[in-house]
Coordinates of C-alpha atoms and ligand atoms in Angstrom, one line a residue:
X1081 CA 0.0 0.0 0.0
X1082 CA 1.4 4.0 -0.8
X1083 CA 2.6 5.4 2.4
X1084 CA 2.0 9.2 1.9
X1085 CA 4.3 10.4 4.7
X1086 CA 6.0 9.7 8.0
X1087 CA 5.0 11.9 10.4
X1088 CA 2.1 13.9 11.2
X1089 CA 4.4 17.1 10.7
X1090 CA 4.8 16.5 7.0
X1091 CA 1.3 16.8 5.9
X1092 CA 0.0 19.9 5.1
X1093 CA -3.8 18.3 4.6
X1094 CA -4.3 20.3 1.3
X1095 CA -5.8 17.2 -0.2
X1096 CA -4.2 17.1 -3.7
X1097 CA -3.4 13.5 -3.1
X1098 CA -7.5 13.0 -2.7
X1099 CA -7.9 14.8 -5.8
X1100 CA -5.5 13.3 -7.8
X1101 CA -6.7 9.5 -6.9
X1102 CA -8.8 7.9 -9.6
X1103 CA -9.8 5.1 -8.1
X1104 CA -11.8 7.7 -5.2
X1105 CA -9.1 5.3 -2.4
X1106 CA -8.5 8.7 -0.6
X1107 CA -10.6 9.7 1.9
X1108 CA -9.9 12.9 4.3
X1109 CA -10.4 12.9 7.3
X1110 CA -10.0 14.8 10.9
X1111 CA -7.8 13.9 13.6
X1112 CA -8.5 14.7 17.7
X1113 CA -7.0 18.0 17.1
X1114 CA -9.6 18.7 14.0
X1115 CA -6.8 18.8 11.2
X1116 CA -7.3 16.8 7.9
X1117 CA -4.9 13.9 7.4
X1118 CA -5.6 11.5 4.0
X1119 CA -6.4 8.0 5.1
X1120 CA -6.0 5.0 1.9
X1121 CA -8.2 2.8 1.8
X1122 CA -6.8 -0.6 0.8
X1123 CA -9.5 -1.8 -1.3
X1124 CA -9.7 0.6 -3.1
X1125 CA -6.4 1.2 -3.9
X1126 CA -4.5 0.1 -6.9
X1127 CA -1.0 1.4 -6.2
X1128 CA -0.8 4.2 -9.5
X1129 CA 1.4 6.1 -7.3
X1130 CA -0.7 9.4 -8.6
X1131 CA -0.7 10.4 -4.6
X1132 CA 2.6 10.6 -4.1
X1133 CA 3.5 11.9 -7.4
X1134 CA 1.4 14.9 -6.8
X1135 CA 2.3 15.6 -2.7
X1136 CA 4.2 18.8 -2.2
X1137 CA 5.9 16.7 0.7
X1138 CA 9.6 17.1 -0.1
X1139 CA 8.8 18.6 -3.8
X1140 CA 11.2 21.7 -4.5
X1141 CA 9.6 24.7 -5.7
X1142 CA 12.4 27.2 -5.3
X1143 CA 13.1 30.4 -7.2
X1144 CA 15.4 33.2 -8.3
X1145 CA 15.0 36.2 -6.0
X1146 CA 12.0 37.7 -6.8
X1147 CA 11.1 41.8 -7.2
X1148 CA 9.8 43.1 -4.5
X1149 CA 6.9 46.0 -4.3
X1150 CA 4.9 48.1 -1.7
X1151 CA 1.3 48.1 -3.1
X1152 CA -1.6 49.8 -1.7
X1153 CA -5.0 50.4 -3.1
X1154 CA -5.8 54.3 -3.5
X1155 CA -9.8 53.2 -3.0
X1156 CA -10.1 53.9 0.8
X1157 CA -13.2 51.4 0.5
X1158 CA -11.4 48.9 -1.1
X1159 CA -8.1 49.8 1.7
X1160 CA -10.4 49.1 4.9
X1161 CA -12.0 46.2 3.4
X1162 CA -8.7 44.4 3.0
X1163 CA -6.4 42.8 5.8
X1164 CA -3.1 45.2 4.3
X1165 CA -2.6 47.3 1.4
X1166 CA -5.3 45.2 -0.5
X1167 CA -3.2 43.5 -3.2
X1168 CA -5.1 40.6 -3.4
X1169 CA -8.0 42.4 -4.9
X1170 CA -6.2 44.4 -7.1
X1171 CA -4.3 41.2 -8.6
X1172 CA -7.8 39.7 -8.3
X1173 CA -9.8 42.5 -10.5
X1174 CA -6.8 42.3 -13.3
X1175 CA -7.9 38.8 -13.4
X1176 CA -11.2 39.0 -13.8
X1177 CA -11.2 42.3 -16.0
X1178 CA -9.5 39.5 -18.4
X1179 CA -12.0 37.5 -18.5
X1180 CA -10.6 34.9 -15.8
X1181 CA -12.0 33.5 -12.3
X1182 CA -10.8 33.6 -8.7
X1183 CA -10.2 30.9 -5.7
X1184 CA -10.1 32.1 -2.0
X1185 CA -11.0 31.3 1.6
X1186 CA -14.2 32.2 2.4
X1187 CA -15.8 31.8 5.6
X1188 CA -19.1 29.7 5.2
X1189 CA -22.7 30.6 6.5
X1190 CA -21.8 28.8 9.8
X1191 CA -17.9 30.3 9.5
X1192 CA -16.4 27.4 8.6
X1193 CA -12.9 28.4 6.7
X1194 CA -13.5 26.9 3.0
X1195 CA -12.2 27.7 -0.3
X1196 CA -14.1 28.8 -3.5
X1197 CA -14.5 29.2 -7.3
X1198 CA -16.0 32.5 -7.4
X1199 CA -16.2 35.9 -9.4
X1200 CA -17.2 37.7 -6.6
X1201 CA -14.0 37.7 -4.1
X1202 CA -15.7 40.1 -1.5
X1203 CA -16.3 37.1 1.1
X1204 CA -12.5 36.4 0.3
X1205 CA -10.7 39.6 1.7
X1206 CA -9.4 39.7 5.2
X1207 CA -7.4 36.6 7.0
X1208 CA -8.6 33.8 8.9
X1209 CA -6.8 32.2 10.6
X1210 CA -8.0 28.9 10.9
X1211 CA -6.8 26.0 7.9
X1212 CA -9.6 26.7 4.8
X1213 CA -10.2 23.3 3.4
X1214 CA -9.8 23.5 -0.2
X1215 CA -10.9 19.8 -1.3
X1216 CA -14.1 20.7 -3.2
X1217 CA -11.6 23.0 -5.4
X1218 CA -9.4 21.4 -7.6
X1219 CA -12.6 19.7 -9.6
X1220 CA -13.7 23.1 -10.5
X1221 CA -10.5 24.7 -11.3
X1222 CA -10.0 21.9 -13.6
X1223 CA -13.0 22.6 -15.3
X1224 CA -12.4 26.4 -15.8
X1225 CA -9.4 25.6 -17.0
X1226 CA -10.6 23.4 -19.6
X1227 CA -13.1 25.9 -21.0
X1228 CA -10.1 28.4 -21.2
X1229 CA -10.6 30.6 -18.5
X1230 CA -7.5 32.1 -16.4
X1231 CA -7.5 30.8 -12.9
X1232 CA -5.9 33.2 -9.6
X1233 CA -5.9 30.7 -6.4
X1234 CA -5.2 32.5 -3.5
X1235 CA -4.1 30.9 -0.3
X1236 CA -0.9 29.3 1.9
X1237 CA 1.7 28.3 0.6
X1238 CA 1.6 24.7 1.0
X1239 CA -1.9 25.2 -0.5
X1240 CA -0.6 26.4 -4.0
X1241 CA 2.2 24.1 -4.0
X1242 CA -0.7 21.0 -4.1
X1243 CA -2.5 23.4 -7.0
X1244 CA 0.9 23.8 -8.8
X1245 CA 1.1 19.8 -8.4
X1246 CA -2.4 19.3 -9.5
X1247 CA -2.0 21.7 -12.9
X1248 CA 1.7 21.7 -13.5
X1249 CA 2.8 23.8 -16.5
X1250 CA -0.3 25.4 -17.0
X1251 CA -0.3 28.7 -18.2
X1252 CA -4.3 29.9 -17.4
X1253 CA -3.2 29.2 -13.7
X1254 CA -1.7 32.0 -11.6
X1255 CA -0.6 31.6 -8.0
X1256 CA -0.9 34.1 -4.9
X1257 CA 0.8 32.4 -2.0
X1258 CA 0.6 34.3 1.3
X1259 CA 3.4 35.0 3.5
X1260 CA 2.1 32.5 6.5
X1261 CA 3.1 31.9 9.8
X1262 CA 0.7 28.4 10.4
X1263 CA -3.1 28.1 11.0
X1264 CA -5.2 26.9 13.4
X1265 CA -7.3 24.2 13.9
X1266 CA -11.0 23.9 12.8
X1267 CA -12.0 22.0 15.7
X1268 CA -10.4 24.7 18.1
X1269 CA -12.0 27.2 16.1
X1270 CA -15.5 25.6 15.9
X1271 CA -15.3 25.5 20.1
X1272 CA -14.8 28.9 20.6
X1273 CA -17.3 29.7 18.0
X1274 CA -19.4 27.8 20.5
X1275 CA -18.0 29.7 23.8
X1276 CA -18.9 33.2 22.0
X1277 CA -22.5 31.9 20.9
X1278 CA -24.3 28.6 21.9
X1279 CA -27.6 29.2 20.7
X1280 CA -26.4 31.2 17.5
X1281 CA -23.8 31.7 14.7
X1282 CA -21.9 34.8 15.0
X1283 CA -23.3 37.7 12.8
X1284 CA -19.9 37.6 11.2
X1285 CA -16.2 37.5 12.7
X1286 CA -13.1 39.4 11.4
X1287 CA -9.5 38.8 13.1
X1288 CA -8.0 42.0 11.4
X1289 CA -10.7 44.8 11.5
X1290 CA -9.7 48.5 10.4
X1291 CA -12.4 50.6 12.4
X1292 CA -9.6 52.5 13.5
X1293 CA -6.1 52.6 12.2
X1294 CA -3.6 50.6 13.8
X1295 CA -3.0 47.8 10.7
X1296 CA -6.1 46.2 11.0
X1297 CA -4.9 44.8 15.0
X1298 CA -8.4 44.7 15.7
X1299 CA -10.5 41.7 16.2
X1300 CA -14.6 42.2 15.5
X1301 CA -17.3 40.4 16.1
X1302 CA -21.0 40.3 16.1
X1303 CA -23.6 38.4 18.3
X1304 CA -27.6 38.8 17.5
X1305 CA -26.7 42.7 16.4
X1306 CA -24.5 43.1 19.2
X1307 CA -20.6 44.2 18.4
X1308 CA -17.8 43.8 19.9
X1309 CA -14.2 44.6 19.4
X1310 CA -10.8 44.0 21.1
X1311 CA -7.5 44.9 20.4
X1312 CA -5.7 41.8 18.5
X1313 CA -2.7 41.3 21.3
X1314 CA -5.4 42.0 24.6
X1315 CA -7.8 39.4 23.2
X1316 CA -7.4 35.6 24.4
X1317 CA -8.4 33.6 21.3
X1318 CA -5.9 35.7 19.0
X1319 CA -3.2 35.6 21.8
X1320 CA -3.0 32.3 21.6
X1321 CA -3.3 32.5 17.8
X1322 CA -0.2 35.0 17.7
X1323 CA 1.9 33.0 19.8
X1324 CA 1.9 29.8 18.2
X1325 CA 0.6 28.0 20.1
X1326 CA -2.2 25.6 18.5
X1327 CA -0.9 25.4 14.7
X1328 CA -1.2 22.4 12.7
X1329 CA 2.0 20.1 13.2
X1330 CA 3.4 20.8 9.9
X1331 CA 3.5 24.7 10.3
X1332 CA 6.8 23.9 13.0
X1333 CA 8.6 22.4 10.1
X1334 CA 7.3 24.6 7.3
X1335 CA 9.4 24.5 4.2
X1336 CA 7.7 27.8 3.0
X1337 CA 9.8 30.3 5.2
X1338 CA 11.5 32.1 2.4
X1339 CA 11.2 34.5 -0.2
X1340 CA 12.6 32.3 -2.8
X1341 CA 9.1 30.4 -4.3
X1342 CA 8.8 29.1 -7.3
X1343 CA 4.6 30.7 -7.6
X1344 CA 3.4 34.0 -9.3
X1345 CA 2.8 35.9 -6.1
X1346 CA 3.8 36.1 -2.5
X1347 CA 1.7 39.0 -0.7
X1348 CA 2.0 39.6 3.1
X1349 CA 2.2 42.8 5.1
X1350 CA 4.9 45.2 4.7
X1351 CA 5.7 45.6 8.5
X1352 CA 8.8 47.4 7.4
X1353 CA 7.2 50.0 5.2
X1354 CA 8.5 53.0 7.7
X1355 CA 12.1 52.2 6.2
X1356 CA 10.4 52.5 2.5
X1357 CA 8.8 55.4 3.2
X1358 CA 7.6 56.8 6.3
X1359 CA 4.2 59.0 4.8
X1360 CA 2.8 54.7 4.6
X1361 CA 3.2 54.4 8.6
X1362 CA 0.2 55.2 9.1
X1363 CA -1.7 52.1 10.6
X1364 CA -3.5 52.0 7.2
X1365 CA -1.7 48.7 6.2
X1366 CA 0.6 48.2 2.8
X1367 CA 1.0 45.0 0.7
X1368 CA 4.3 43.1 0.1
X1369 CA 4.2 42.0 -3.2
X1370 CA 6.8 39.4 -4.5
X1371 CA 6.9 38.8 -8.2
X1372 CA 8.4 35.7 -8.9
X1373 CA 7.5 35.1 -12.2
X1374 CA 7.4 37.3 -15.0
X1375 CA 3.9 37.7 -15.6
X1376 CA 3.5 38.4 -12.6
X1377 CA 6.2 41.5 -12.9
X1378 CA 4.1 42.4 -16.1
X1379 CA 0.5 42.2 -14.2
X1380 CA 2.3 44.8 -11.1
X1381 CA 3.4 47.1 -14.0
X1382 CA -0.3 47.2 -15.1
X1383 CA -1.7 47.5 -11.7
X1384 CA 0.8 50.5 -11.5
X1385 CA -0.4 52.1 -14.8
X1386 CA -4.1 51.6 -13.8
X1387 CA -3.6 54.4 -11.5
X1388 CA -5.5 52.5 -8.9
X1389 CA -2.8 51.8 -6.5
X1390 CA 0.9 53.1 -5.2
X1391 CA 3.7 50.7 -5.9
X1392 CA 7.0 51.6 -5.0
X1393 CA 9.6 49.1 -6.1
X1394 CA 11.2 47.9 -2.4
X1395 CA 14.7 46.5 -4.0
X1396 CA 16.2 46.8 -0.3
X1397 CA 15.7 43.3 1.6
X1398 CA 15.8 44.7 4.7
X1399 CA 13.1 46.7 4.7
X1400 CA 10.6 44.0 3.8
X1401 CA 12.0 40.6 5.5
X1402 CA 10.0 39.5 8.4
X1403 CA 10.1 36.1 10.5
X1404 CA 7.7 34.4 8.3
X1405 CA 9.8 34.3 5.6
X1406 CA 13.0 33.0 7.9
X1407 CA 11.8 30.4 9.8
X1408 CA 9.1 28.2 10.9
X1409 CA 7.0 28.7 14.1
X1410 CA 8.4 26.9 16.9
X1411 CA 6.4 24.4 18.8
X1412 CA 6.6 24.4 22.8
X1413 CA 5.1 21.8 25.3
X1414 CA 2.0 23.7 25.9
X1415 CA 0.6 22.8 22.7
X1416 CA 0.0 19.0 24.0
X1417 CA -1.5 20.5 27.2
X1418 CA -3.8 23.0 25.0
X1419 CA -4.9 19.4 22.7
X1420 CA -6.0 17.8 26.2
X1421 CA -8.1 20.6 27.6
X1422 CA -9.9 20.9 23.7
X1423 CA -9.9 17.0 23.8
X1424 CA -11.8 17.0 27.7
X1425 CA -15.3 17.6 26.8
X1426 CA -18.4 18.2 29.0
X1427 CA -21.8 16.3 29.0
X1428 CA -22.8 18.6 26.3
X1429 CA -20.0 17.3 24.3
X1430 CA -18.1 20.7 24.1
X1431 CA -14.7 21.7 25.8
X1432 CA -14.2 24.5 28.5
X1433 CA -13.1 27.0 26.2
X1434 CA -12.9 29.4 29.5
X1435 CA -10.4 27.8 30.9
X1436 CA -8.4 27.2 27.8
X1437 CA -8.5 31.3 27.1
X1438 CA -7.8 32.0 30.8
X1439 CA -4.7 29.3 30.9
X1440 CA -3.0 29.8 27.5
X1441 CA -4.2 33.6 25.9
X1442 CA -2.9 35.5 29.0
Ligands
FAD1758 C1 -3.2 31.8 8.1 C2 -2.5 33.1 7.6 C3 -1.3 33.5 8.2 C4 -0.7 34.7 7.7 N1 0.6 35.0 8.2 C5 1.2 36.1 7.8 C6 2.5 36.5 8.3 O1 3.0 35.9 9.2 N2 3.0 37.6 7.7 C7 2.4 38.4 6.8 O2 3.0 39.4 6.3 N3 1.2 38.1 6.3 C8 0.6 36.9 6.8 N4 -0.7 36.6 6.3 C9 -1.2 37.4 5.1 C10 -1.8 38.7 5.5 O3 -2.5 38.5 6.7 C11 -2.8 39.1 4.4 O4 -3.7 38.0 4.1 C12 -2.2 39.4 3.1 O5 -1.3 40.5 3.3 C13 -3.2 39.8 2.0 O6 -3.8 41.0 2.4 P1 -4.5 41.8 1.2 O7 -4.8 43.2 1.8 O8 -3.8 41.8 0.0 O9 -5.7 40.9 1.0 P2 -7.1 40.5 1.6 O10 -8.2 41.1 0.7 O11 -7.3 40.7 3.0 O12 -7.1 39.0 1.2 C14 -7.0 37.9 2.0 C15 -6.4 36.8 1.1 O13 -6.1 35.7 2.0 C16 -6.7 34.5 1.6 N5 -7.0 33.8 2.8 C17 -7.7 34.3 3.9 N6 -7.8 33.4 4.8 C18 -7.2 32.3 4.4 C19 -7.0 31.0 4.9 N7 -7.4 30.6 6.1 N8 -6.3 30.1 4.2 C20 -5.8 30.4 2.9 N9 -6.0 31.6 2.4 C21 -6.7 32.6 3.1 C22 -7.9 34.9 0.8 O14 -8.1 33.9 -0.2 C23 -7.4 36.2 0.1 O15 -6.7 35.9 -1.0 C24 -1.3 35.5 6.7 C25 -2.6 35.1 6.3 C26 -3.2 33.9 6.7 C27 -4.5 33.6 6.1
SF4_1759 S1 -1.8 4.7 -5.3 FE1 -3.3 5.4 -6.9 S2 -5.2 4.3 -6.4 FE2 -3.9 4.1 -4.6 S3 -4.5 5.8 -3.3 FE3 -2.8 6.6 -4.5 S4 -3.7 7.5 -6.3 FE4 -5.3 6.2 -5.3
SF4_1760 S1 -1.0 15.5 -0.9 FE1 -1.4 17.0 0.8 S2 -2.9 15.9 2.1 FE2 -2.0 14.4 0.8 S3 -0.4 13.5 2.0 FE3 0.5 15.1 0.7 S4 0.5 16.9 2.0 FE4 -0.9 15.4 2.9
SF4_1761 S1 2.9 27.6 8.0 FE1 3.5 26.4 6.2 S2 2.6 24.4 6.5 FE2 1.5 25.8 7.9 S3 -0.3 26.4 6.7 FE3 1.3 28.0 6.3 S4 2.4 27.3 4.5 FE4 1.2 25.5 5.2

């Protein structure tokens, strides 16, 4: 039988292997800690070796060293709307405007993390945090392909690396990896979902809110009509978001941490942008841009031209080089302890998500 990996901290759970598997042998599922892992099933299975052919797992996909670019939209709309300087959308709209579709993490009507085929990339602006499960994908990206259309997918890095695997060499398919520093679980994520609402679905939820400038380190949230806000650091659930604490296994041994990737795009936030120019400190938020391919270098130069955004070439390294794109997150002992108290469940079948805030988001 194919053995997909070794360990638990290889697989990213981005599914290409199900996709890929004619013989419908893969099934995903999650483990105790809510992440996907592919299962085989034996019977099924009649050893092609697609799955392992297509699994990023230990698949180079290095680069030269890309340009790099501040980029923020001049629509003030279009600036609070997106998590930095709103590059996505821009790269987005010059995709559509030619005719092509878009793929992105939406949250769902009960704020599940998913991603979707969609025209309409609204419901895709502003990071979650939690891992987007992209498995319904690839079927229709096929089929957009195959009618002709140009494809943008938008999402982690190990997530366009299975889309690269999936469609290699093919030139209506553009990728926009994010600078990412690991995501949490869905499990975790549906619990405290829970904690903020039993009876309900929040209204909606947004980790990096703009109401007030200070780069979108807000958190919002609505209950029944009711808002609330909290500063990203002072707020439990983000706290223990922002310091690492819960991330899928394979986030502590991410191969993504450099600048050197062999997709279209890399956006992230310019946390450096008061070296570049010190008028774009203004809590606002500003894109990094890596081009690492050259139509992605042509499709900036447009964006530039449109007059709908500033780009300012950024050929200085240091000004844009942040952790994320160094090293992966590292993994302490708490992270076992945080599994047990989500794992210890009530006779309502939920966890005590107070105590977990109280004990690991101070
Ligand atoms: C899990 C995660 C970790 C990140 N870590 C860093 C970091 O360490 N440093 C940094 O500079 N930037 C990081 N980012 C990226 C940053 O937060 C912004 O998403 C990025 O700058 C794009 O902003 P924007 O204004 O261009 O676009 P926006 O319009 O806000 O677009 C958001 C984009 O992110 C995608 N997206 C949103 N949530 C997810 C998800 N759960 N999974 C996959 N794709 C998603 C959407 O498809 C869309 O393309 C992270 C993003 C995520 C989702
Ligand atoms: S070896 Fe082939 S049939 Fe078996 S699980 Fe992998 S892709 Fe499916
Ligand atoms: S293809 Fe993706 S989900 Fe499947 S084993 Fe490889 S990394 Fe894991
Ligand atoms: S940190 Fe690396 S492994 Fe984790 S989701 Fe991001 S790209 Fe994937």
């Amino acid at each position: 039988m194919q053995k997909l990996f070794e360990s638990k901290k290889q697989c990213f759970g981005c599914s290409a292997c199900q996709n890929v598997c004619p013989c419908d042998a893969v099934v995903m599922k999650a483990d105790a800690e809510g992440f996907l892992y592919p299962e085989i099933r034996e019977e099924k299975c009649v050893g092609c070796g697609k799955c392992v052919d297509v699994c990023p797992i230990g698949k180079s996909f290095g680069s030269d060293k890309p340009k790099a670019y501040a980029m923020r939209t001049n629509d003030a709309k279009l600036l609070s709307a997106s998590t930095s300087g709103g590059a996505f959308s821009l790269i987005a709209k010059y995709i559509l405007q030619k005719g092509g579709i878009v793929c992105g993490a939406v949250f769902d009507a009960d704020l599940t993390v998913k991603h979707v085929l969609s025209a309409d990339i609204s419901g895709m602006r502003k990071s979650k945090y939690v891992q987007s499960d992209i498995s319904d994908c690839p079927k229709e990206i096929r089929d957009a392909l195959n009618q002709g259309k140009t494809v943008l997918f938008s999402g982690t890095p190990c997530q366009c690396h299975a889309i690269k695997n999936l469609f290699p060499d093919n030139d209506g398919l553009f990728l926009a990896a994010l600078i990412c520093r690991g995501v949490l679980s869905p499990e975790l994520w549906k619990e405290y979902l829970h904690y903020l609402s039993a009876d309900s679905i929040p209204d909606y939820f947004c980790f990096r809110d703009k109401r007030i400038d200070n780069d979108a380190h807000t958190v919002a949230w609505s209950i029944n009509g009711t808002e609330r806000t909290n500063e990203f650091q002072r707020d439990p659930f983000c706290r223990i978001y922002s310091k690492e604490l819960p991330l899928r296994p394979s986030c502590y041994a991410c191969p993504y941490t450099t600048p050197l990737r062999d997709f279209d795009f890399t956006i992230g936030d310019f946390w450096g942008i008061k070296e570049l120019d010190p008028a774009l400190d203004d809590g606002k938020g500003t894109s990094l841009v890596l081009a690492h391919s050259r139509h992605a270098a042509l499709i900036t130069e447009e964006i530039q031209k449109s007059g709908e955004a500033m780009v300012l070439p950024a050929d200085d390294e240091k000004s844009w080089m942040q952790i994320a794109l160094e090293q992966p997150a590292k993994e302490t002992m708490l992270r076992r302890f945080l599994y047990k108290d989500l794992n210890t469940r009530d006779g309502s079948g939920h966890c005590n998500m107070e105590l977990i805030l109280k004990k690991y988001g101070f």
